[in-house]
Amino acid sequence: NRFIDFAAGIAVASTGHSHPQVVQAIQQQAEQFIHISSDFYHEQWIALSEKLNEIAPFEEDASVFLTNSGTESVEAAIKLARLHTGRSQFIGFLGAFHGRTMGSVAFTASKAVYHRGFFPLMSGVTHAPYPDTYRPLLIPRPGEDYGKTVVRYIEEEIFERIAPPEDVAGILVEPIQGEGGYIVPPPEFFPALRELCDRHGILLIADEVQSGMGRTGKWWAIEHFGVEPDIVTSAKGIASGVPLGAMIARKSVMTWPKGAHGNTYGGNPLACAASLATIDLIENQYMQNAAEMGQYTMDALAEIQARHACIGDVRGKGLMIGVDFVKDRETREPDGKLRSRVEELGFEYGLLLLGCGKSTIRIAPPLTITKDEIDEGLEIFDYIIGLAE
């Protein structure tokens, strides 16, 4: 079977499938050694840490802790935030996905199934509405930007009624919400959130597991909003499918003592080699391609949207694009059944698609994708939407 891949293994296969440069890096490393453990430094580990420090979204120096997955990166961020601040409370967001281990799943709020049967979860997490301008949960004041409405809700409702700000260690947020529906926040949200964190001594933790590593046309999605976080979590596209994650923090924040946190496989030599090759390819070829092909795809999807009343919204940055299906454009009622039918037809007609949120299909192909491949994929997409309607 031949497929056009618009899913990239949940935004993991950033350089496509088995890119020769990544394969060669893995093979060469495998001939030296496969595992050495975090008790020892090795060349690839040091080189990768230095590269991640270089591309981290902070002006000041960064420190890196290597993990095996996104949820493990989030767990490390939770521990670091608690230790650094001496506080225990956190703010998360409705619709979020941060993982399914016991710390990260307390922040995850996209599907009840992730919690069912696992209570009590980690205590101390309060959720605010994510700034979704297409389906807002809050009512802005006259003339107020919706992103500022959400930040005001945190300050006036959560801080005053639930979690005093002096007890809050961190705010964990996806710069573009992933599983929640590929939701892009309004531009005023992150500057207001950064100001709130600064005023109360709270760490801003950006979960870039899905949105980072060049997917949005920049190394990190938060760079689109002009603010610097204190901690960044990464995984997925960082090593082209080889399991690897990273928790990157300002050097002034990552101050934990030796032995406070660790793992056995984090920074595995094969994974580090794959990541170095991946980052090189993204930096020199595919990040710019993600920006250009992302805009090309958004323009083409706008034309498809004009032909199909069931498409309520098209949103995204770079090659992180969501197509939201609705029963009615006026009410914006989600049409999850239609979305699922489009997914199924895509598989039948040779287009790999993946849903998110209540009614959204994500367009998240490898960053290597070409115009011809996009055209072919969107031709199928247009056709199967017509079949599903």
Coordinates of C-alpha atoms in Angstrom, one line a residue:
N1 CA 0.0 0.0 0.0
R2 CA 1.1 3.5 -0.8
F3 CA 0.2 6.4 1.5
I4 CA 0.7 10.1 1.7
D5 CA 1.7 10.7 5.4
F6 CA -0.1 13.7 7.0
A7 CA 0.5 12.4 10.5
A8 CA 4.2 11.6 10.8
G9 CA 3.6 9.1 13.6
I10 CA 2.0 11.8 15.8
A11 CA 4.4 14.5 14.6
V12 CA 7.5 12.3 15.3
A13 CA 8.9 11.5 11.9
S14 CA 10.2 15.0 11.4
T15 CA 12.8 14.0 8.7
G16 CA 10.5 11.5 7.1
H17 CA 10.8 7.8 7.3
S18 CA 14.4 6.4 7.6
H19 CA 16.2 9.5 6.3
P20 CA 19.6 8.3 5.0
Q21 CA 21.5 10.7 7.2
V22 CA 19.7 9.6 10.3
V23 CA 20.1 6.0 9.5
Q24 CA 23.8 6.4 8.8
A25 CA 24.3 8.2 12.2
I26 CA 22.6 5.4 14.0
Q27 CA 24.6 2.7 12.2
Q28 CA 27.9 4.4 12.9
Q29 CA 27.1 4.9 16.6
A30 CA 25.9 1.2 16.9
E31 CA 29.4 0.1 15.7
Q32 CA 30.9 1.9 18.7
F33 CA 28.6 1.2 21.6
I34 CA 24.8 1.1 22.1
H35 CA 24.5 1.9 25.8
I36 CA 26.7 3.4 28.5
S37 CA 24.2 4.7 31.1
S38 CA 24.0 8.2 32.6
D39 CA 26.8 7.4 35.1
F40 CA 29.3 8.3 32.3
Y41 CA 29.5 11.1 29.8
H42 CA 29.9 10.3 26.1
E43 CA 30.7 12.4 23.0
Q44 CA 27.2 12.3 21.5
W45 CA 25.5 13.2 24.8
I46 CA 27.8 16.3 25.2
A47 CA 27.4 17.4 21.6
L48 CA 23.6 17.1 21.8
S49 CA 23.4 18.9 25.1
E50 CA 25.5 21.7 23.7
K51 CA 23.3 21.9 20.6
L52 CA 20.1 22.0 22.6
N53 CA 21.6 24.8 24.7
E54 CA 22.3 26.7 21.5
I55 CA 18.8 26.5 20.2
A56 CA 17.0 26.8 23.5
P57 CA 14.5 29.8 23.6
F58 CA 16.4 31.7 26.3
E59 CA 18.8 34.5 26.1
E60 CA 20.7 33.2 29.1
D61 CA 22.6 29.9 29.2
A62 CA 20.6 26.7 29.4
S63 CA 21.0 23.3 31.0
V64 CA 19.7 20.1 29.6
F65 CA 18.3 16.9 31.2
L66 CA 17.9 14.1 28.6
T67 CA 14.9 11.6 28.9
N68 CA 13.3 8.9 26.8
S69 CA 9.9 10.5 26.1
G70 CA 7.6 13.5 26.4
T71 CA 5.9 12.4 29.5
E72 CA 9.3 11.8 31.2
S73 CA 10.4 15.3 30.2
V74 CA 7.3 16.7 31.8
E75 CA 7.8 14.7 35.0
A76 CA 11.3 16.2 35.2
A77 CA 10.0 19.7 34.7
I78 CA 7.4 19.2 37.5
K79 CA 10.1 18.0 39.9
L80 CA 12.5 20.8 39.0
A81 CA 9.8 23.5 39.4
R82 CA 8.9 22.2 42.8
L83 CA 12.5 22.0 43.9
H84 CA 13.6 25.4 42.5
T85 CA 10.7 27.4 43.9
G86 CA 10.0 25.4 47.1
R87 CA 6.3 25.6 46.1
S88 CA 3.8 22.8 45.3
Q89 CA 0.9 24.1 43.3
F90 CA 0.6 24.3 39.5
I91 CA -1.7 25.7 36.9
G92 CA -2.6 23.7 33.8
F93 CA -5.2 24.1 31.0
L94 CA -8.3 22.4 29.9
G95 CA -7.8 20.4 26.7
A96 CA -4.1 19.8 27.5
F97 CA -2.1 16.7 26.9
H98 CA 1.2 16.3 28.7
G99 CA 1.5 12.5 29.1
R100 CA 0.0 9.6 31.0
T101 CA 2.4 8.9 33.8
M102 CA 1.1 9.9 37.3
G103 CA 2.5 13.4 37.4
S104 CA 1.9 14.5 33.8
V105 CA -1.5 12.9 33.7
A106 CA -2.6 15.2 36.5
F107 CA -2.1 18.1 34.0
T108 CA -3.6 16.2 31.0
A109 CA -7.2 17.3 30.6
S110 CA -8.2 16.3 27.0
K111 CA -10.1 13.1 27.7
A112 CA -11.6 11.6 30.8
V113 CA -10.4 8.1 29.8
Y114 CA -6.8 9.2 30.7
H115 CA -8.0 9.6 34.4
R116 CA -10.6 6.9 34.7
G117 CA -9.6 4.4 37.3
F118 CA -6.4 6.2 38.3
F119 CA -7.6 8.6 41.0
P120 CA -6.3 10.1 43.2
L121 CA -4.0 11.8 40.7
M122 CA -1.1 14.0 41.8
S123 CA -2.6 16.8 43.9
G124 CA -2.0 20.5 43.4
V125 CA -3.0 21.1 39.8
T126 CA -5.7 23.6 38.9
H127 CA -6.9 23.9 35.3
A128 CA -7.8 27.1 33.5
P129 CA -9.5 27.4 30.1
Y130 CA -7.1 27.4 27.2
P131 CA -7.4 30.6 25.1
D132 CA -9.5 29.1 22.3
T133 CA -10.8 32.0 20.3
Y134 CA -13.0 29.7 18.1
R135 CA -14.9 28.2 21.0
P136 CA -14.2 30.5 24.0
L137 CA -15.4 29.4 27.4
L138 CA -15.0 32.8 29.0
I139 CA -16.7 36.1 28.3
P140 CA -14.2 39.0 27.7
R141 CA -14.8 42.4 29.1
P142 CA -15.7 45.1 26.5
G143 CA -12.6 45.7 24.4
E144 CA -10.6 43.0 26.1
D145 CA -8.5 40.6 24.1
Y146 CA -9.4 37.0 24.8
G147 CA -5.9 35.9 25.7
K148 CA -5.9 38.6 28.4
T149 CA -9.3 37.3 29.6
V150 CA -7.8 33.9 30.3
V151 CA -4.9 35.4 32.2
R152 CA -7.3 37.6 34.2
Y153 CA -9.3 34.4 35.0
I154 CA -6.1 32.8 36.4
E155 CA -5.4 35.9 38.6
E156 CA -8.9 36.8 39.7
E157 CA -10.4 33.3 40.1
I158 CA -7.7 30.7 40.5
F159 CA -5.3 32.8 42.6
E160 CA -8.1 34.3 44.7
R161 CA -10.3 31.3 45.2
I162 CA -8.1 28.1 44.8
A163 CA -4.3 28.4 44.7
P164 CA -2.6 31.5 46.2
P165 CA 0.1 32.7 43.8
E166 CA 2.8 32.5 46.4
D167 CA 2.2 28.7 46.5
V168 CA 2.3 28.2 42.7
A169 CA 5.5 26.7 41.4
G170 CA 4.7 26.8 37.7
I171 CA 2.3 27.2 34.9
L172 CA 2.5 24.3 32.4
V173 CA 1.2 25.2 28.9
E174 CA 1.4 24.0 25.3
P175 CA 2.3 27.0 23.1
I176 CA -0.1 25.4 20.5
Q177 CA -2.4 22.9 22.1
G178 CA -1.9 19.5 20.5
E179 CA -4.4 16.8 21.3
G180 CA -6.8 19.4 22.5
G181 CA -7.4 20.4 18.9
Y182 CA -4.4 22.1 17.4
I183 CA -5.5 25.4 19.0
V184 CA -3.4 28.5 18.4
P185 CA -3.7 31.0 21.2
P186 CA -4.2 34.7 20.3
P187 CA -1.0 36.8 20.2
E188 CA -1.6 38.7 23.4
F189 CA -1.9 35.5 25.6
F190 CA 1.7 34.6 26.2
P191 CA 3.0 38.2 26.9
A192 CA 0.2 38.5 29.5
L193 CA 1.0 35.1 31.0
R194 CA 4.7 35.9 31.1
E195 CA 4.0 39.1 32.9
L196 CA 1.8 37.3 35.4
C197 CA 4.5 34.7 36.1
D198 CA 7.2 37.4 36.5
R199 CA 5.0 39.3 39.0
H200 CA 4.5 36.3 41.2
G201 CA 7.8 34.4 40.8
I202 CA 6.1 31.6 39.0
L203 CA 8.0 29.4 36.4
L204 CA 6.6 29.4 32.9
I205 CA 6.9 25.8 31.5
A206 CA 6.4 25.4 27.8
D207 CA 5.5 21.9 26.7
E208 CA 6.9 21.7 23.2
V209 CA 6.8 18.0 22.9
Q210 CA 4.6 18.2 19.8
S211 CA 5.0 21.8 18.7
G212 CA 8.8 22.0 18.9
M213 CA 11.8 21.0 16.8
G214 CA 11.0 23.1 13.8
R215 CA 7.4 21.9 13.2
T216 CA 5.9 25.4 13.3
G217 CA 8.7 27.0 11.2
K218 CA 10.7 28.0 14.2
W219 CA 12.6 25.8 16.7
W220 CA 9.9 26.3 19.3
A221 CA 6.3 27.4 18.8
I222 CA 6.6 29.8 21.8
E223 CA 9.0 31.9 19.7
H224 CA 6.0 33.0 17.6
F225 CA 4.7 34.9 20.6
G226 CA 7.8 36.8 21.6
V227 CA 8.3 35.5 25.1
E228 CA 10.9 33.3 26.8
P229 CA 9.8 30.4 29.0
D230 CA 11.8 29.2 32.0
I231 CA 11.6 25.5 31.2
V232 CA 10.9 23.7 27.9
T233 CA 10.0 20.1 27.4
S234 CA 10.8 18.3 24.2
A235 CA 10.5 14.8 22.6
K236 CA 8.6 13.5 19.5
G237 CA 10.4 15.0 16.5
I238 CA 13.7 15.5 18.3
A239 CA 15.3 12.2 17.0
S240 CA 13.2 11.2 13.9
G241 CA 11.4 8.4 15.8
V242 CA 14.2 7.1 18.0
P243 CA 12.9 7.4 21.6
L244 CA 14.4 10.6 23.2
G245 CA 13.2 13.5 25.1
A246 CA 14.7 16.6 26.8
M247 CA 13.9 18.9 29.6
I248 CA 15.7 22.2 29.0
A249 CA 15.8 25.0 31.5
R250 CA 17.5 28.3 32.2
K251 CA 20.8 27.5 33.9
S252 CA 19.7 29.6 36.8
V253 CA 16.7 27.4 37.3
M254 CA 18.2 23.9 36.9
T255 CA 19.9 24.0 40.2
W256 CA 19.1 20.6 41.7
P257 CA 21.8 18.7 43.5
K258 CA 23.4 15.6 42.1
G259 CA 21.2 12.6 42.4
A260 CA 18.0 14.5 42.8
H261 CA 16.7 13.2 39.5
G262 CA 18.0 10.7 36.9
N263 CA 17.3 7.8 34.7
T264 CA 19.0 4.8 33.0
Y265 CA 18.4 5.3 29.3
G266 CA 18.2 9.1 28.9
G267 CA 20.8 10.3 26.5
N268 CA 21.2 6.8 25.0
P269 CA 24.1 7.0 22.4
L270 CA 21.9 5.8 19.5
A271 CA 19.2 8.3 20.3
C272 CA 21.7 11.1 20.7
A273 CA 23.3 10.3 17.3
A274 CA 19.9 10.2 15.7
S275 CA 19.0 13.5 17.3
L276 CA 22.1 15.3 16.2
A277 CA 21.5 14.2 12.6
T278 CA 17.9 15.2 12.9
I279 CA 18.7 18.7 14.2
D280 CA 21.3 19.2 11.5
L281 CA 18.7 18.4 8.8
I282 CA 16.0 20.6 10.4
E283 CA 18.4 23.5 10.8
N284 CA 19.8 23.4 7.3
Q285 CA 16.8 22.3 5.2
Y286 CA 13.5 21.5 6.8
M287 CA 12.6 24.2 9.3
Q288 CA 12.4 26.7 6.4
N289 CA 10.5 24.1 4.4
A290 CA 8.0 23.7 7.3
A291 CA 7.4 27.5 7.3
E292 CA 6.9 27.7 3.5
M293 CA 5.0 24.4 3.0
G294 CA 2.9 25.3 6.1
Q295 CA 1.7 28.6 4.5
Y296 CA 1.2 26.8 1.2
T297 CA -1.0 24.2 2.9
M298 CA -3.0 26.8 4.8
D299 CA -3.7 28.7 1.6
A300 CA -4.8 25.5 -0.2
L301 CA -7.0 24.5 2.8
A302 CA -8.7 27.8 2.7
E303 CA -9.9 27.0 -0.8
I304 CA -11.1 23.5 0.3
Q305 CA -12.9 25.2 3.3
A306 CA -14.7 27.4 0.8
R307 CA -16.1 24.3 -0.9
H308 CA -17.2 22.4 2.2
A309 CA -19.5 24.0 4.7
C310 CA -18.6 21.2 7.2
I311 CA -15.1 22.8 7.7
G312 CA -15.6 25.5 10.4
D313 CA -12.0 26.5 11.0
V314 CA -8.5 26.1 9.7
R315 CA -5.7 27.1 12.0
G316 CA -2.1 26.5 12.6
K317 CA 1.6 27.5 12.4
G318 CA 4.0 25.9 9.9
L319 CA 3.2 22.2 9.5
M320 CA 1.1 22.1 12.7
I321 CA -2.4 22.7 11.2
G322 CA -5.8 21.8 12.4
V323 CA -9.0 21.4 10.3
D324 CA -12.1 21.6 12.5
F325 CA -15.3 20.0 11.3
V326 CA -18.6 21.4 12.4
K327 CA -22.3 20.6 12.1
D328 CA -23.1 24.2 11.5
R329 CA -20.7 27.2 10.9
E330 CA -22.9 29.5 12.9
T331 CA -23.2 27.5 16.1
R332 CA -19.7 25.9 15.6
E333 CA -21.0 22.7 17.1
P334 CA -18.3 20.0 16.7
D335 CA -18.9 17.1 14.3
G336 CA -16.8 14.4 15.6
K337 CA -18.5 11.7 13.6
L338 CA -17.8 13.4 10.3
R339 CA -14.2 13.9 11.4
S340 CA -13.8 10.2 12.2
R341 CA -15.4 9.2 8.9
V342 CA -12.9 11.5 7.0
E343 CA -10.0 9.7 8.9
E344 CA -11.3 6.3 7.9
L345 CA -11.8 7.3 4.3
G346 CA -8.3 8.8 4.2
F347 CA -6.8 5.4 5.1
E348 CA -8.9 3.8 2.4
Y349 CA -7.8 6.2 -0.2
G350 CA -4.1 6.4 0.7
L351 CA -3.9 9.4 3.1
L352 CA -2.8 9.0 6.7
L353 CA -4.7 11.3 8.9
L354 CA -4.9 11.7 12.7
G355 CA -7.7 13.4 14.7
C356 CA -7.4 15.6 17.8
G357 CA -9.8 17.5 19.9
K358 CA -13.5 16.8 19.6
S359 CA -13.7 17.3 15.8
T360 CA -10.3 18.3 14.4
I361 CA -8.0 16.6 11.9
R362 CA -4.4 17.5 12.3
I363 CA -2.2 18.1 9.3
A364 CA 1.3 17.3 10.7
P365 CA 3.4 15.7 7.9
P366 CA 7.1 15.1 8.0
L367 CA 8.9 18.4 7.6
T368 CA 10.4 17.0 4.4
I369 CA 7.1 17.2 2.5
T370 CA 7.1 18.7 -1.0
K371 CA 4.5 20.8 -2.8
D372 CA 3.7 17.9 -5.1
E373 CA 3.1 15.6 -2.1
I374 CA 0.9 18.3 -0.4
D375 CA -1.1 18.7 -3.6
E376 CA -1.7 15.0 -3.9
G377 CA -2.6 14.7 -0.3
L378 CA -5.0 17.6 -0.3
E379 CA -6.6 16.4 -3.5
I380 CA -7.5 13.2 -1.7
F381 CA -8.5 15.2 1.4
D382 CA -10.9 17.3 -0.6
Y383 CA -12.4 14.2 -2.3
I384 CA -13.0 12.2 0.9
I385 CA -14.6 15.2 2.6
G386 CA -17.1 15.2 -0.2
L387 CA -17.7 11.5 0.3
A388 CA -18.1 11.9 4.0
E389 CA -20.6 14.8 3.9

